[in-house]
Amino acid sequence: MAKPKLKEHVINLDWCKGCGICIAFCPKSVLELDEKEKVVVARAKDCICCQLCELRCPDLAIKVEME
Amino acid sequence: MPVKDYIRERFFPHLWCPGCGHGIVLNALIRAIEKLGLSKNEIAMVSGIGCSSRISGYVDFHTLHTIHGRALAFATGLKLGLPSLNVIVPMGDGDALAIGGNHFIHAARRNIEMTAIIMNNRIYGMTGGQYSPLSGYGTMATTAPFSNIDHDFDVVDLSIAAGATFVARTTTFHVHQLIDILQQAILHEGFSVVEVLSQCPTYFGRKNKMGSAADMMTHYKDQTTPIGSKAKKENPALIERGVFVQKEMPEYCKEYDKIIERAMGRSESTPIS
């Protein structure tokens, strides 16, 4: 199976509460918190599309869209 | 179907605190239902009172938000009335095992087909952090400022003893396992209990100095192990996760139908004169 290729991370900033779970468990440290304590994509190129951020988000605020 | 088609978006962002494990259970439940390909009309979610029970407000199924501890009693009535429904009963540890302790053991004993999800955060979050029957000896809570002297239930042992025919445990850290277990539990023809260790960073975490939500989830990763693992033999303090019991027993609604048939047959053969 071909490696999934990232299209984009869709983050719903109105729903994100900045708990940091997605950041803590991202195996590639793709995500960070910004000054407003909302999640932002810092290193999109490193994303391996494992979707663990999406599955562990308690706020249903992040979606990993693939090509 | 995308996740947003299973939820009532107008109520989001939800009321749970940042990092609350209950949101992860909601997330996993939606994905389990999506994987099973169930239509929203086939599912009825019945909940009681507490942080966890608010989950029924966020999903776009048939939902009943009932009274404290009595979700299983309402669910039993609903299931007997409409046995074709997939009934899911999300409960908190206090709702299921303190206030609803009797309903819980008897629903398990009857083996009525429904899925009881116990979102175990070891505290009463909504009312300010009082200790629950699952807080455990030596923990701190608002109502146990000098530490709790009550021992906790083991939900898995209790459910097995009460007669549940599907019993499993996992955590909010192990999301893939959580989705898989929820699917198995929903498909199981009998009373299913799924205990999900779910972090409450606001009360249980803060009172017991367990750090952030991510720290609490790391704790679940470190303190749990698959059933029967080598690690468990070396360190008996580890909490086992996986499917403990999965067996076939006569299901309550089906047995009730047989009783109706038997009674109808008898009344026809012996008409009232």
Short mmCIF file of C-alpha atoms in Angstrom, two decimals:
data_model
loop_
_atom_site.label_atom_id
_atom_site.label_comp_id
_atom_site.label_asym_id
_atom_site.label_seq_id
_atom_site.Cartn_x
_atom_site.Cartn_y
_atom_site.Cartn_z
CA MET A 1 0.00 0.00 0.00
CA ALA A 2 1.31 3.42 -0.92
CA LYS A 3 2.17 5.77 1.89
CA PRO A 4 -0.68 8.18 2.58
CA LYS A 5 0.15 11.71 1.52
CA LEU A 6 -0.95 14.69 3.53
CA LYS A 7 -3.27 17.22 1.97
CA GLU A 8 -3.77 19.39 5.03
CA HIS A 9 -4.63 19.47 8.72
CA VAL A 10 -8.07 21.00 9.18
CA ILE A 11 -8.19 22.57 12.63
CA ASN A 12 -11.37 24.00 14.08
CA LEU A 13 -10.02 26.79 16.25
CA ASP A 14 -13.43 27.50 17.76
CA TRP A 15 -13.53 23.95 19.17
CA CYS A 16 -9.85 23.53 20.12
CA LYS A 17 -9.32 24.11 23.85
CA GLY A 18 -5.53 23.86 23.72
CA CYS A 19 -5.29 20.78 25.96
CA GLY A 20 -2.10 19.70 24.17
CA ILE A 21 -2.95 15.98 23.85
CA CYS A 22 -2.39 16.01 20.08
CA ILE A 23 0.97 17.72 20.55
CA ALA A 24 2.15 15.39 23.33
CA PHE A 25 1.47 12.18 21.41
CA CYS A 26 2.38 13.20 17.85
CA PRO A 27 5.20 10.80 16.93
CA LYS A 28 6.75 13.41 14.61
CA SER A 29 6.24 16.63 16.65
CA VAL A 30 4.23 18.19 13.86
CA LEU A 31 1.97 20.29 16.07
CA GLU A 32 2.52 23.19 18.48
CA LEU A 33 0.47 25.62 20.56
CA ASP A 34 0.39 29.25 19.44
CA GLU A 35 0.31 32.31 21.72
CA LYS A 36 -3.47 32.01 22.00
CA GLU A 37 -3.07 28.41 23.24
CA LYS A 38 -4.62 26.90 20.13
CA VAL A 39 -3.00 24.14 18.12
CA VAL A 40 -1.11 25.07 14.94
CA VAL A 41 0.75 22.98 12.36
CA ALA A 42 4.43 23.79 12.74
CA ARG A 43 6.07 21.06 10.63
CA ALA A 44 3.50 19.78 8.13
CA LYS A 45 6.20 18.12 6.02
CA ASP A 46 7.03 15.69 8.85
CA CYS A 47 3.44 14.41 9.14
CA ILE A 48 3.09 10.67 8.47
CA CYS A 49 -0.74 10.77 8.48
CA CYS A 50 -1.07 8.35 11.42
CA GLN A 51 -4.17 10.33 12.48
CA LEU A 52 -3.44 9.81 16.18
CA CYS A 53 -4.04 13.54 16.77
CA GLU A 54 -7.44 13.24 15.12
CA LEU A 55 -8.39 10.10 17.08
CA ARG A 56 -7.21 11.40 20.45
CA CYS A 57 -8.66 14.91 20.16
CA PRO A 58 -11.32 15.22 22.89
CA ASP A 59 -12.83 18.21 21.08
CA LEU A 60 -13.16 16.68 17.58
CA ALA A 61 -11.24 19.75 16.47
CA ILE A 62 -8.58 18.30 14.16
CA LYS A 63 -8.83 16.34 10.95
CA VAL A 64 -5.96 14.97 8.88
CA GLU A 65 -6.97 15.20 5.24
CA MET A 66 -5.10 12.97 2.83
CA GLU A 67 -4.75 13.01 -0.95
CA MET B 1 -19.86 9.48 6.71
CA PRO B 2 -17.68 12.22 8.21
CA VAL B 3 -17.64 12.63 11.99
CA LYS B 4 -19.65 15.84 11.86
CA ASP B 5 -22.64 13.94 10.44
CA TYR B 6 -22.95 11.98 13.69
CA ILE B 7 -22.93 14.96 16.03
CA ARG B 8 -25.17 17.89 16.86
CA GLU B 9 -22.75 20.58 15.76
CA ARG B 10 -24.86 23.38 17.21
CA PHE B 11 -23.86 22.31 20.73
CA PHE B 12 -20.11 22.47 20.02
CA PRO B 13 -17.62 23.29 21.43
CA HIS B 14 -18.82 20.87 24.12
CA LEU B 15 -18.94 21.66 27.83
CA TRP B 16 -16.19 19.25 28.91
CA CYS B 17 -12.98 20.75 30.28
CA PRO B 18 -9.81 21.00 28.16
CA GLY B 19 -8.22 17.54 27.96
CA CYS B 20 -11.26 15.66 29.34
CA GLY B 21 -11.12 11.96 28.41
CA HIS B 22 -14.86 11.84 27.80
CA GLY B 23 -14.32 13.72 24.52
CA ILE B 24 -11.98 10.96 23.40
CA VAL B 25 -14.65 8.37 24.22
CA LEU B 26 -17.15 10.37 22.14
CA ASN B 27 -14.62 10.53 19.30
CA ALA B 28 -13.96 6.78 19.45
CA LEU B 29 -17.65 5.89 19.74
CA ILE B 30 -18.48 7.84 16.59
CA ARG B 31 -15.70 6.09 14.71
CA ALA B 32 -16.79 2.67 15.98
CA ILE B 33 -20.35 3.33 14.79
CA GLU B 34 -19.07 4.63 11.46
CA LYS B 35 -16.96 1.48 10.98
CA LEU B 36 -19.94 -0.73 11.78
CA GLY B 37 -21.94 1.16 9.18
CA LEU B 38 -24.90 1.63 11.52
CA SER B 39 -27.47 4.22 10.55
CA LYS B 40 -28.24 6.93 13.08
CA ASN B 41 -31.83 5.72 13.28
CA GLU B 42 -30.79 2.30 14.53
CA ILE B 43 -29.12 3.66 17.64
CA ALA B 44 -30.61 4.88 20.88
CA MET B 45 -28.34 6.37 23.49
CA VAL B 46 -29.65 6.50 27.04
CA SER B 47 -27.69 8.33 29.71
CA GLY B 48 -28.13 9.44 33.30
CA ILE B 49 -26.48 12.36 35.06
CA GLY B 50 -22.89 13.51 35.24
CA CYS B 51 -20.17 14.85 32.98
CA SER B 52 -20.06 11.57 31.06
CA SER B 53 -23.81 11.44 30.58
CA ARG B 54 -23.76 14.72 28.69
CA ILE B 55 -22.41 12.71 25.76
CA SER B 56 -25.97 11.88 24.71
CA GLY B 57 -26.63 15.55 23.97
CA TYR B 58 -23.83 15.71 21.44
CA VAL B 59 -24.65 12.74 19.23
CA ASP B 60 -27.28 12.81 16.52
CA PHE B 61 -28.96 9.49 17.39
CA HIS B 62 -32.17 8.84 19.28
CA THR B 63 -31.15 10.05 22.73
CA LEU B 64 -32.64 10.01 26.20
CA HIS B 65 -31.07 12.01 29.00
CA THR B 66 -32.64 10.48 32.09
CA ILE B 67 -32.18 10.54 35.86
CA HIS B 68 -29.12 9.85 37.96
CA GLY B 69 -28.12 6.20 38.03
CA ARG B 70 -31.29 5.03 36.28
CA ALA B 71 -30.10 5.11 32.67
CA LEU B 72 -30.02 1.29 32.55
CA ALA B 73 -33.56 1.06 33.91
CA PHE B 74 -34.85 3.41 31.19
CA ALA B 75 -32.74 1.58 28.63
CA THR B 76 -34.23 -1.78 29.70
CA GLY B 77 -37.74 -0.45 29.10
CA LEU B 78 -36.76 1.01 25.76
CA LYS B 79 -35.05 -2.16 24.60
CA LEU B 80 -38.01 -4.36 25.59
CA GLY B 81 -40.36 -2.01 23.74
CA LEU B 82 -38.21 -1.74 20.60
CA PRO B 83 -35.78 -4.67 20.59
CA SER B 84 -34.48 -3.80 17.11
CA LEU B 85 -32.69 -0.71 18.47
CA ASN B 86 -28.99 -0.75 19.29
CA VAL B 87 -29.03 0.64 22.80
CA ILE B 88 -25.89 2.32 24.10
CA VAL B 89 -25.72 3.48 27.70
CA PRO B 90 -22.79 5.75 28.55
CA MET B 91 -22.32 6.25 32.29
CA GLY B 92 -19.82 7.72 34.66
CA ASP B 93 -18.28 5.73 37.49
CA GLY B 94 -20.54 7.31 40.09
CA ASP B 95 -23.65 7.14 37.92
CA ALA B 96 -23.10 3.46 37.09
CA LEU B 97 -21.75 2.04 40.32
CA ALA B 98 -22.85 4.25 43.20
CA ILE B 99 -26.24 5.76 42.44
CA GLY B 100 -26.98 3.14 39.78
CA GLY B 101 -25.17 0.20 41.35
CA ASN B 102 -28.27 -1.94 41.70
CA HIS B 103 -29.55 -1.21 38.21
CA PHE B 104 -26.12 -2.08 36.89
CA ILE B 105 -25.77 -5.50 38.50
CA HIS B 106 -29.31 -6.52 37.63
CA ALA B 107 -29.07 -5.41 34.00
CA ALA B 108 -25.89 -7.51 33.80
CA ARG B 109 -27.62 -10.46 35.46
CA ARG B 110 -30.55 -10.35 33.01
CA ASN B 111 -28.23 -10.27 30.02
CA ILE B 112 -30.32 -7.73 28.13
CA GLU B 113 -28.67 -6.74 24.87
CA MET B 114 -27.18 -3.28 25.29
CA THR B 115 -23.77 -1.67 25.58
CA ALA B 116 -22.88 -0.09 28.92
CA ILE B 117 -19.87 2.20 28.63
CA ILE B 118 -18.40 3.12 32.00
CA MET B 119 -16.30 6.23 31.57
CA ASN B 120 -14.21 5.87 34.68
CA ASN B 121 -12.54 9.11 35.73
CA ARG B 122 -12.57 8.12 39.42
CA ILE B 123 -14.35 11.27 40.58
CA TYR B 124 -17.63 13.21 40.51
CA GLY B 125 -16.48 15.95 38.16
CA MET B 126 -19.69 17.86 37.53
CA THR B 127 -20.42 18.56 41.18
CA GLY B 128 -16.91 19.61 42.16
CA GLY B 129 -14.66 16.61 42.69
CA GLN B 130 -16.22 14.41 45.38
CA TYR B 131 -14.75 10.91 45.65
CA SER B 132 -16.61 8.11 43.88
CA PRO B 133 -16.72 4.33 44.45
CA LEU B 134 -13.86 4.09 41.96
CA SER B 135 -11.56 6.75 43.41
CA GLY B 136 -9.73 4.14 45.43
CA TYR B 137 -7.90 3.96 48.72
CA GLY B 138 -5.38 6.72 49.36
CA THR B 139 -6.59 9.11 46.66
CA MET B 140 -7.42 12.75 47.30
CA ALA B 141 -10.75 14.41 46.52
CA THR B 142 -12.65 17.54 47.54
CA THR B 143 -14.52 15.43 50.11
CA ALA B 144 -11.39 13.50 51.13
CA PRO B 145 -8.86 16.28 51.86
CA PHE B 146 -6.85 13.94 54.12
CA SER B 147 -7.05 11.05 51.61
CA ASN B 148 -9.80 8.58 50.84
CA ILE B 149 -10.20 5.47 53.06
CA ASP B 150 -12.82 3.78 50.82
CA HIS B 151 -11.62 0.92 48.65
CA ASP B 152 -12.70 0.88 45.04
CA PHE B 153 -14.61 -1.63 42.94
CA ASP B 154 -12.88 -3.51 40.18
CA VAL B 155 -15.41 -2.87 37.41
CA VAL B 156 -14.32 -5.89 35.40
CA ASP B 157 -14.56 -8.33 38.32
CA LEU B 158 -17.88 -6.83 39.40
CA SER B 159 -19.36 -7.11 35.90
CA ILE B 160 -18.20 -10.70 35.50
CA ALA B 161 -19.62 -11.64 38.90
CA ALA B 162 -22.92 -9.94 38.04
CA GLY B 163 -23.20 -12.02 34.87
CA ALA B 164 -22.33 -9.64 32.03
CA THR B 165 -21.57 -11.65 28.90
CA PHE B 166 -19.10 -9.19 27.38
CA VAL B 167 -16.63 -7.41 29.65
CA ALA B 168 -13.72 -5.29 28.46
CA ARG B 169 -11.45 -2.54 29.69
CA THR B 170 -9.29 -0.02 27.89
CA THR B 171 -8.17 3.60 28.22
CA THR B 172 -8.38 6.88 26.35
CA PHE B 173 -4.70 6.53 25.44
CA HIS B 174 -5.30 3.29 23.54
CA VAL B 175 -7.67 4.75 20.97
CA HIS B 176 -7.39 2.03 18.36
CA GLN B 177 -8.19 -0.62 20.97
CA LEU B 178 -11.03 1.56 22.28
CA ILE B 179 -12.62 1.79 18.82
CA ASP B 180 -12.19 -1.95 18.28
CA ILE B 181 -13.65 -2.91 21.68
CA LEU B 182 -16.62 -0.57 21.23
CA GLN B 183 -17.40 -2.23 17.90
CA GLN B 184 -17.27 -5.70 19.46
CA ALA B 185 -19.40 -4.57 22.39
CA ILE B 186 -22.09 -3.07 20.16
CA LEU B 187 -22.24 -6.24 18.05
CA HIS B 188 -22.37 -8.55 21.08
CA GLU B 189 -25.77 -10.17 21.65
CA GLY B 190 -26.10 -9.67 25.36
CA PHE B 191 -25.14 -7.23 28.07
CA SER B 192 -21.77 -5.65 27.26
CA VAL B 193 -19.69 -3.65 29.70
CA VAL B 194 -16.80 -1.53 28.48
CA GLU B 195 -14.79 0.24 31.16
CA VAL B 196 -12.79 3.13 29.74
CA LEU B 197 -10.23 4.76 32.01
CA SER B 198 -10.85 8.43 31.22
CA GLN B 199 -8.84 11.30 32.63
CA CYS B 200 -10.32 14.16 34.63
CA PRO B 201 -7.43 16.65 34.70
CA THR B 202 -9.58 19.29 36.39
CA TYR B 203 -10.48 17.40 39.56
CA PHE B 204 -8.93 13.95 39.88
CA GLY B 205 -5.71 15.00 38.18
CA ARG B 206 -5.30 18.25 40.07
CA LYS B 207 -6.22 16.80 43.49
CA ASN B 208 -3.81 13.91 43.01
CA LYS B 209 -1.01 15.93 41.39
CA MET B 210 -1.08 13.91 38.20
CA GLY B 211 -0.18 16.75 35.84
CA SER B 212 -1.81 17.61 32.53
CA ALA B 213 -4.29 15.55 30.52
CA ALA B 214 -1.40 14.25 28.40
CA ASP B 215 0.50 13.28 31.58
CA MET B 216 -2.53 11.35 32.82
CA MET B 217 -2.79 9.53 29.49
CA THR B 218 0.91 8.69 29.63
CA HIS B 219 0.17 7.23 33.05
CA TYR B 220 -2.50 4.98 31.43
CA LYS B 221 0.09 3.90 28.89
CA ASP B 222 2.62 3.03 31.60
CA GLN B 223 0.24 1.50 34.14
CA THR B 224 -1.78 -0.79 31.88
CA THR B 225 -0.86 -3.93 29.97
CA PRO B 226 -2.63 -6.41 27.66
CA ILE B 227 -4.41 -9.30 29.44
CA GLY B 228 -2.05 -12.08 30.45
CA SER B 229 1.11 -10.26 29.38
CA LYS B 230 4.56 -11.08 30.70
CA ALA B 231 4.73 -7.59 32.19
CA LYS B 232 1.67 -8.38 34.37
CA LYS B 233 3.42 -11.43 35.83
CA GLU B 234 6.45 -9.34 36.67
CA ASN B 235 4.47 -6.39 38.02
CA PRO B 236 1.04 -7.44 39.39
CA ALA B 237 0.15 -3.78 40.05
CA LEU B 238 -0.37 -3.19 36.32
CA ILE B 239 -3.98 -2.86 35.17
CA GLU B 240 -4.97 -5.31 32.46
CA ARG B 241 -6.84 -4.15 29.38
CA GLY B 242 -8.57 -6.08 26.64
CA VAL B 243 -11.65 -8.31 26.38
CA PHE B 244 -12.01 -10.35 29.59
CA VAL B 245 -15.26 -12.18 28.89
CA GLN B 246 -17.19 -12.86 25.72
CA LYS B 247 -19.74 -15.64 25.95
CA GLU B 248 -23.15 -16.62 24.68
CA MET B 249 -26.12 -16.79 27.05
CA PRO B 250 -29.89 -16.53 26.43
CA GLU B 251 -30.71 -12.88 25.78
CA TYR B 252 -33.49 -11.22 27.79
CA CYS B 253 -35.65 -9.76 24.97
CA LYS B 254 -35.54 -13.00 23.01
CA GLU B 255 -36.47 -14.99 26.12
CA TYR B 256 -39.31 -12.56 26.83
CA ASP B 257 -40.64 -13.09 23.29
CA LYS B 258 -40.70 -16.83 23.97
CA ILE B 259 -42.73 -16.23 27.15
CA ILE B 260 -45.23 -14.14 25.16
CA GLU B 261 -45.54 -16.92 22.59
CA ARG B 262 -46.01 -19.53 25.30
CA ALA B 263 -48.66 -17.45 27.07
CA MET B 264 -50.54 -16.73 23.83
CA GLY B 265 -50.54 -20.42 22.93
CA ARG B 266 -51.92 -21.36 26.30
CA SER B 267 -54.72 -18.80 26.25
CA GLU B 268 -55.82 -20.05 22.81
CA SER B 269 -55.96 -23.68 23.91
CA THR B 270 -57.86 -22.94 27.10
CA PRO B 271 -60.53 -20.35 26.25
CA ILE B 272 -62.26 -18.61 29.13
CA SER B 273 -65.76 -20.03 29.44
#
